[in-house]
mmCIF file of C-alpha atoms in Angstrom:
data_model
loop_
_atom_site.group_PDB
_atom_site.id
_atom_site.type_symbol
_atom_site.label_atom_id
_atom_site.label_comp_id
_atom_site.label_asym_id
_atom_site.label_seq_id
_atom_site.Cartn_x
_atom_site.Cartn_y
_atom_site.Cartn_z
ATOM 1 C CA UNK A 1 -11.495 122.902 -32.358
ATOM 2 C CA UNK A 2 -11.645 126.347 -33.795
ATOM 3 C CA UNK A 3 -10.160 126.894 -37.225
ATOM 4 C CA UNK A 4 -6.420 127.132 -36.836
ATOM 5 C CA UNK A 5 -5.797 128.792 -40.165
ATOM 6 C CA UNK A 6 -7.892 130.741 -42.632
ATOM 7 C CA UNK A 7 -9.492 128.467 -45.205
ATOM 8 C CA UNK A 8 -7.565 128.600 -48.431
ATOM 9 C CA UNK A 9 -6.622 126.254 -51.250
ATOM 10 C CA UNK A 10 -3.009 127.350 -50.804
ATOM 11 C CA UNK A 11 -1.142 126.725 -47.574
ATOM 12 C CA UNK A 12 1.258 129.540 -48.390
ATOM 13 C CA UNK A 13 -1.697 131.881 -48.737
ATOM 14 C CA UNK A 14 -3.261 130.856 -45.435
ATOM 15 C CA UNK A 15 -3.233 133.486 -42.704
ATOM 16 C CA UNK A 16 -2.814 132.308 -39.074
ATOM 17 C CA UNK A 17 -5.621 133.538 -36.845
ATOM 18 C CA UNK A 18 -3.390 134.526 -33.911
ATOM 19 C CA UNK A 19 0.165 135.591 -33.167
ATOM 20 C CA UNK A 20 0.707 132.205 -31.545
ATOM 21 C CA UNK A 21 -0.364 130.338 -34.691
ATOM 22 C CA UNK A 22 1.976 132.531 -36.748
ATOM 23 C CA UNK A 23 4.815 131.831 -34.328
ATOM 24 C CA UNK A 24 4.236 128.066 -34.513
ATOM 25 C CA UNK A 25 4.113 128.179 -38.318
ATOM 26 C CA UNK A 26 7.329 130.194 -38.555
ATOM 27 C CA UNK A 27 9.110 127.880 -36.101
ATOM 28 C CA UNK A 28 7.909 124.799 -37.987
ATOM 29 C CA UNK A 29 9.167 126.073 -41.331
ATOM 30 C CA UNK A 30 12.573 126.761 -39.769
ATOM 31 C CA UNK A 31 12.597 123.281 -38.248
ATOM 32 C CA UNK A 32 11.547 121.614 -41.496
ATOM 33 C CA UNK A 33 14.527 123.134 -43.270
ATOM 34 C CA UNK A 34 16.719 120.856 -41.107
ATOM 35 C CA UNK A 35 14.955 117.670 -42.231
ATOM 36 C CA UNK A 36 14.125 114.641 -40.065
ATOM 37 C CA UNK A 37 15.374 111.147 -39.288
ATOM 38 C CA UNK A 38 12.068 109.333 -39.881
ATOM 39 C CA UNK A 39 11.984 107.270 -43.076
ATOM 40 C CA UNK A 40 8.433 105.893 -43.183
ATOM 41 C CA UNK A 41 4.990 106.249 -41.612
ATOM 42 C CA UNK A 42 5.307 102.687 -40.380
ATOM 43 C CA UNK A 43 8.346 103.684 -38.308
ATOM 44 C CA UNK A 44 6.140 106.319 -36.627
ATOM 45 C CA UNK A 45 3.529 103.662 -35.805
ATOM 46 C CA UNK A 46 6.209 101.454 -34.261
ATOM 47 C CA UNK A 47 7.047 104.269 -31.864
ATOM 48 C CA UNK A 48 3.441 104.518 -30.565
ATOM 49 C CA UNK A 49 3.918 102.287 -27.475
ATOM 50 C CA UNK A 50 7.045 104.123 -26.333
ATOM 51 C CA UNK A 51 5.416 107.535 -26.927
ATOM 52 C CA UNK A 52 2.274 106.415 -25.084
ATOM 53 C CA UNK A 53 4.342 105.279 -22.105
ATOM 54 C CA UNK A 54 6.270 108.552 -21.982
ATOM 55 C CA UNK A 55 3.163 110.740 -22.203
ATOM 56 C CA UNK A 56 1.343 108.737 -19.521
ATOM 57 C CA UNK A 57 4.088 109.684 -17.097
ATOM 58 C CA UNK A 58 2.657 113.199 -17.339
ATOM 59 C CA UNK A 59 -0.687 111.921 -16.008
ATOM 60 C CA UNK A 60 0.526 111.722 -12.420
ATOM 61 C CA UNK A 61 1.880 115.244 -12.692
ATOM 62 C CA UNK A 62 -1.393 116.470 -14.146
ATOM 63 C CA UNK A 63 -3.471 114.784 -11.437
ATOM 64 C CA UNK A 64 -1.249 115.916 -8.562
ATOM 65 C CA UNK A 65 -0.686 119.560 -9.282
ATOM 66 C CA UNK A 66 -0.962 120.341 -5.607
ATOM 67 C CA UNK A 67 1.987 118.135 -4.686
ATOM 68 C CA UNK A 68 5.356 119.744 -3.988
ATOM 69 C CA UNK A 69 7.047 117.952 -6.888
ATOM 70 C CA UNK A 70 4.353 118.713 -9.445
ATOM 71 C CA UNK A 71 4.869 120.796 -12.528
ATOM 72 C CA UNK A 72 4.397 124.508 -11.875
ATOM 73 C CA UNK A 73 4.380 123.867 -8.093
ATOM 74 C CA UNK A 74 0.621 123.698 -7.858
ATOM 75 C CA UNK A 75 -0.696 125.162 -11.105
ATOM 76 C CA UNK A 76 -4.186 123.769 -10.514
ATOM 77 C CA UNK A 77 -4.733 126.139 -7.635
ATOM 78 C CA UNK A 78 -8.406 125.338 -7.010
ATOM 79 C CA UNK A 79 -7.899 121.565 -7.310
ATOM 80 C CA UNK A 80 -10.713 121.036 -9.826
ATOM 81 C CA UNK A 81 -8.728 118.784 -12.159
ATOM 82 C CA UNK A 82 -8.303 121.286 -14.989
ATOM 83 C CA UNK A 83 -6.083 124.333 -15.504
ATOM 84 C CA UNK A 84 -7.974 127.555 -16.058
ATOM 85 C CA UNK A 85 -6.616 130.617 -17.839
ATOM 86 C CA UNK A 86 -5.379 132.432 -14.742
ATOM 87 C CA UNK A 87 -3.719 129.289 -13.387
ATOM 88 C CA UNK A 88 -1.893 128.860 -16.676
ATOM 89 C CA UNK A 89 -0.542 132.412 -16.451
ATOM 90 C CA UNK A 90 0.681 131.777 -12.904
ATOM 91 C CA UNK A 91 2.301 128.541 -14.101
ATOM 92 C CA UNK A 92 4.217 130.357 -16.833
ATOM 93 C CA UNK A 93 5.328 133.047 -14.388
ATOM 94 C CA UNK A 94 6.736 130.448 -11.980
ATOM 95 C CA UNK A 95 8.629 128.728 -14.781
ATOM 96 C CA UNK A 96 9.783 132.065 -16.227
ATOM 97 C CA UNK A 97 8.531 131.101 -19.685
ATOM 98 C CA UNK A 98 8.750 134.175 -21.891
ATOM 99 C CA UNK A 99 5.250 134.238 -23.369
ATOM 100 C CA UNK A 100 3.232 137.450 -23.507
ATOM 101 C CA UNK A 101 -0.270 137.546 -21.992
ATOM 102 C CA UNK A 102 -1.667 137.491 -25.519
ATOM 103 C CA UNK A 103 0.351 134.383 -26.401
ATOM 104 C CA UNK A 104 -0.682 132.634 -23.181
ATOM 105 C CA UNK A 105 -4.323 133.430 -23.891
ATOM 106 C CA UNK A 106 -3.884 132.182 -27.468
ATOM 107 C CA UNK A 107 -2.212 129.003 -26.201
ATOM 108 C CA UNK A 108 -5.031 128.379 -23.740
ATOM 109 C CA UNK A 109 -7.707 128.951 -26.407
ATOM 110 C CA UNK A 110 -5.817 126.777 -28.893
ATOM 111 C CA UNK A 111 -5.590 123.835 -26.487
ATOM 112 C CA UNK A 112 -9.041 124.110 -24.877
ATOM 113 C CA UNK A 113 -10.718 122.273 -27.749
ATOM 114 C CA UNK A 114 -13.503 121.003 -25.486
ATOM 115 C CA UNK A 115 -14.484 124.616 -24.692
ATOM 116 C CA UNK A 116 -14.538 123.627 -21.024
ATOM 117 C CA UNK A 117 -12.686 126.808 -19.990
ATOM 118 C CA UNK A 118 -10.047 124.510 -18.569
ATOM 119 C CA UNK A 119 -7.210 122.370 -19.891
ATOM 120 C CA UNK A 120 -7.839 118.609 -19.665
ATOM 121 C CA UNK A 121 -5.143 115.939 -19.793
ATOM 122 C CA UNK A 122 -4.939 115.367 -23.558
ATOM 123 C CA UNK A 123 -5.032 119.146 -24.031
ATOM 124 C CA UNK A 124 -2.302 119.453 -21.410
ATOM 125 C CA UNK A 125 -0.075 117.134 -23.463
ATOM 126 C CA UNK A 126 -0.516 119.299 -26.560
ATOM 127 C CA UNK A 127 0.111 122.445 -24.527
ATOM 128 C CA UNK A 128 3.379 121.030 -23.154
ATOM 129 C CA UNK A 129 4.529 120.040 -26.633
ATOM 130 C CA UNK A 130 3.824 123.524 -27.994
ATOM 131 C CA UNK A 131 5.736 125.064 -25.091
ATOM 132 C CA UNK A 132 8.617 122.694 -25.872
ATOM 133 C CA UNK A 133 8.511 123.551 -29.565
ATOM 134 C CA UNK A 134 8.489 127.319 -28.961
ATOM 135 C CA UNK A 135 11.101 127.328 -26.199
ATOM 136 C CA UNK A 136 13.780 130.009 -26.397
ATOM 137 C CA UNK A 137 16.499 128.239 -24.422
ATOM 138 C CA UNK A 138 16.761 124.565 -25.435
ATOM 139 C CA UNK A 139 19.733 123.941 -23.122
ATOM 140 C CA UNK A 140 17.809 124.935 -19.981
ATOM 141 C CA UNK A 141 14.516 123.450 -21.084
ATOM 142 C CA UNK A 142 14.489 119.871 -19.832
ATOM 143 C CA UNK A 143 16.028 120.434 -16.404
ATOM 144 C CA UNK A 144 13.717 123.316 -15.556
ATOM 145 C CA UNK A 145 10.420 122.653 -17.309
ATOM 146 C CA UNK A 146 10.036 118.874 -17.141
ATOM 147 C CA UNK A 147 10.765 118.184 -13.491
ATOM 148 C CA UNK A 148 9.355 114.760 -12.638
ATOM 149 C CA UNK A 149 8.808 113.886 -16.294
ATOM 150 C CA UNK A 150 12.075 112.446 -17.694
ATOM 151 C CA UNK A 151 12.696 111.949 -21.423
ATOM 152 C CA UNK A 152 9.836 114.249 -22.401
ATOM 153 C CA UNK A 153 12.105 116.270 -24.673
ATOM 154 C CA UNK A 154 12.961 113.219 -26.783
ATOM 155 C CA UNK A 155 9.284 112.242 -26.981
ATOM 156 C CA UNK A 156 8.228 115.690 -28.135
ATOM 157 C CA UNK A 157 11.086 115.789 -30.639
ATOM 158 C CA UNK A 158 9.759 112.535 -32.112
ATOM 159 C CA UNK A 159 6.355 114.199 -32.588
ATOM 160 C CA UNK A 160 8.000 117.172 -34.297
ATOM 161 C CA UNK A 161 10.009 114.774 -36.493
ATOM 162 C CA UNK A 162 6.831 112.914 -37.451
ATOM 163 C CA UNK A 163 5.144 116.115 -38.620
ATOM 164 C CA UNK A 164 8.249 117.152 -40.579
ATOM 165 C CA UNK A 165 8.265 113.738 -42.277
ATOM 166 C CA UNK A 166 4.625 114.108 -43.366
ATOM 167 C CA UNK A 167 5.007 117.682 -44.622
ATOM 168 C CA UNK A 168 6.845 116.832 -47.825
ATOM 169 C CA UNK A 169 6.875 120.346 -49.317
ATOM 170 C CA UNK A 170 7.941 121.944 -46.020
ATOM 171 C CA UNK A 171 5.291 124.678 -45.988
ATOM 172 C CA UNK A 172 4.221 124.114 -42.382
ATOM 173 C CA UNK A 173 1.041 122.171 -43.213
ATOM 174 C CA UNK A 174 0.233 118.552 -44.090
ATOM 175 C CA UNK A 175 -2.071 118.209 -47.092
ATOM 176 C CA UNK A 176 -4.311 115.296 -48.043
ATOM 177 C CA UNK A 177 -1.983 114.330 -50.888
ATOM 178 C CA UNK A 178 1.053 114.382 -48.586
ATOM 179 C CA UNK A 179 -0.701 112.044 -46.165
ATOM 180 C CA UNK A 180 -1.645 109.676 -49.008
ATOM 181 C CA UNK A 181 1.967 109.690 -50.242
ATOM 182 C CA UNK A 182 3.283 108.921 -46.745
ATOM 183 C CA UNK A 183 0.912 105.958 -46.284
ATOM 184 C CA UNK A 184 1.585 104.658 -49.795
ATOM 185 C CA UNK A 185 5.312 104.595 -49.092
ATOM 186 C CA UNK A 186 4.603 102.097 -46.306
ATOM 187 C CA UNK A 187 1.730 100.101 -47.845
ATOM 188 C CA UNK A 188 2.652 100.191 -51.513
ATOM 189 C CA UNK A 189 0.380 97.960 -53.547
ATOM 190 C CA UNK A 190 -2.226 97.449 -50.832
ATOM 191 C CA UNK A 191 -5.734 98.350 -51.975
ATOM 192 C CA UNK A 192 -6.676 99.675 -48.549
ATOM 193 C CA UNK A 193 -3.826 102.192 -48.354
ATOM 194 C CA UNK A 194 -5.869 105.023 -49.840
ATOM 195 C CA UNK A 195 -8.697 104.527 -47.334
ATOM 196 C CA UNK A 196 -6.213 104.359 -44.445
ATOM 197 C CA UNK A 197 -4.585 107.602 -45.570
ATOM 198 C CA UNK A 198 -7.909 109.388 -45.916
ATOM 199 C CA UNK A 199 -9.076 108.220 -42.492
ATOM 200 C CA UNK A 200 -5.849 109.362 -40.866
ATOM 201 C CA UNK A 201 -6.072 112.714 -42.617
ATOM 202 C CA UNK A 202 -9.690 113.255 -41.572
ATOM 203 C CA UNK A 203 -8.674 112.509 -37.972
ATOM 204 C CA UNK A 204 -6.115 115.322 -38.206
ATOM 205 C CA UNK A 205 -8.084 117.888 -40.206
ATOM 206 C CA UNK A 206 -10.296 119.184 -37.397
ATOM 207 C CA UNK A 207 -11.480 122.313 -39.184
ATOM 208 C CA UNK A 208 -12.017 120.501 -42.516
ATOM 209 C CA UNK A 209 -10.062 123.070 -44.535
ATOM 210 C CA UNK A 210 -7.868 120.505 -46.296
ATOM 211 C CA UNK A 211 -4.695 121.473 -44.429
ATOM 212 C CA UNK A 212 -3.328 120.207 -41.102
ATOM 213 C CA UNK A 213 -1.135 122.412 -38.937
ATOM 214 C CA UNK A 214 1.117 121.218 -36.118
ATOM 215 C CA UNK A 215 -1.470 121.794 -33.400
ATOM 216 C CA UNK A 216 -4.121 119.738 -35.199
ATOM 217 C CA UNK A 217 -1.544 116.995 -35.788
ATOM 218 C CA UNK A 218 -0.713 116.853 -32.066
ATOM 219 C CA UNK A 219 -4.355 116.412 -31.049
ATOM 220 C CA UNK A 220 -4.758 113.590 -33.576
ATOM 221 C CA UNK A 221 -1.546 111.962 -32.386
ATOM 222 C CA UNK A 222 -2.755 111.816 -28.768
ATOM 223 C CA UNK A 223 -5.762 109.873 -30.030
ATOM 224 C CA UNK A 224 -3.615 107.564 -32.151
ATOM 225 C CA UNK A 225 -1.483 106.503 -29.191
ATOM 226 C CA UNK A 226 -4.570 106.135 -26.980
ATOM 227 C CA UNK A 227 -4.159 109.099 -24.621
ATOM 228 C CA UNK A 228 -7.586 110.629 -25.211
ATOM 229 C CA UNK A 229 -9.313 107.231 -25.344
ATOM 230 C CA UNK A 230 -7.864 106.323 -21.950
ATOM 231 C CA UNK A 231 -9.020 109.625 -20.544
ATOM 232 C CA UNK A 232 -12.515 109.098 -21.933
ATOM 233 C CA UNK A 233 -12.634 105.590 -20.456
ATOM 234 C CA UNK A 234 -11.749 106.993 -17.046
ATOM 235 C CA UNK A 235 -14.642 109.414 -17.341
ATOM 236 C CA UNK A 236 -17.010 106.613 -18.361
ATOM 237 C CA UNK A 237 -15.958 104.551 -15.372
ATOM 238 C CA UNK A 238 -16.870 107.418 -13.070
ATOM 239 C CA UNK A 239 -20.417 107.680 -14.463
#
């Protein structure tokens, strides 16, 4: 994944590389001011099976874009199994999502971490969560955007809550020390807690700059609940 923020020892001094990244950061800081209901990292882990089940319901939608009931009414217009940049723009137009062309391009680039010039399933999950997080009309969101995918709002809100819980100083980024503190709260006294925290942090810190933004967190979370692994296994079975 490309660097999501400029490398800096201070999260407050980091400069987002795109308008989209700046918008996500601003929205996250506003959201963090409201707090969260999660009390421990272990409580996040306990939610993994339910989150996994909810996100897998999106798989049928992703694989059947050409069907009448599918999200965006056929966003994958050429039927190649990924969403390209133009298809994503058409999808947003059909859903009347108020993103500028620049923001849509930024969103596509941010989620296309495989550089395949197309959005794969795990990337699609992250894209949907970012759209949810940046929505302008929460009241109309679920009924219009998530047709055929019930309870997705509550699942995405859990992911947002999890990030807010980890970001103790509410600056919009999760640091290594914050991750260690979160793990230690759950595994106090266990000698392995430090190694667990560091491994989890390394899984999130894609650009190795010592800070994890919301987008990086989402990609790590899909791996934690098994979404990307399942997708990889499907690919292996086809070879």
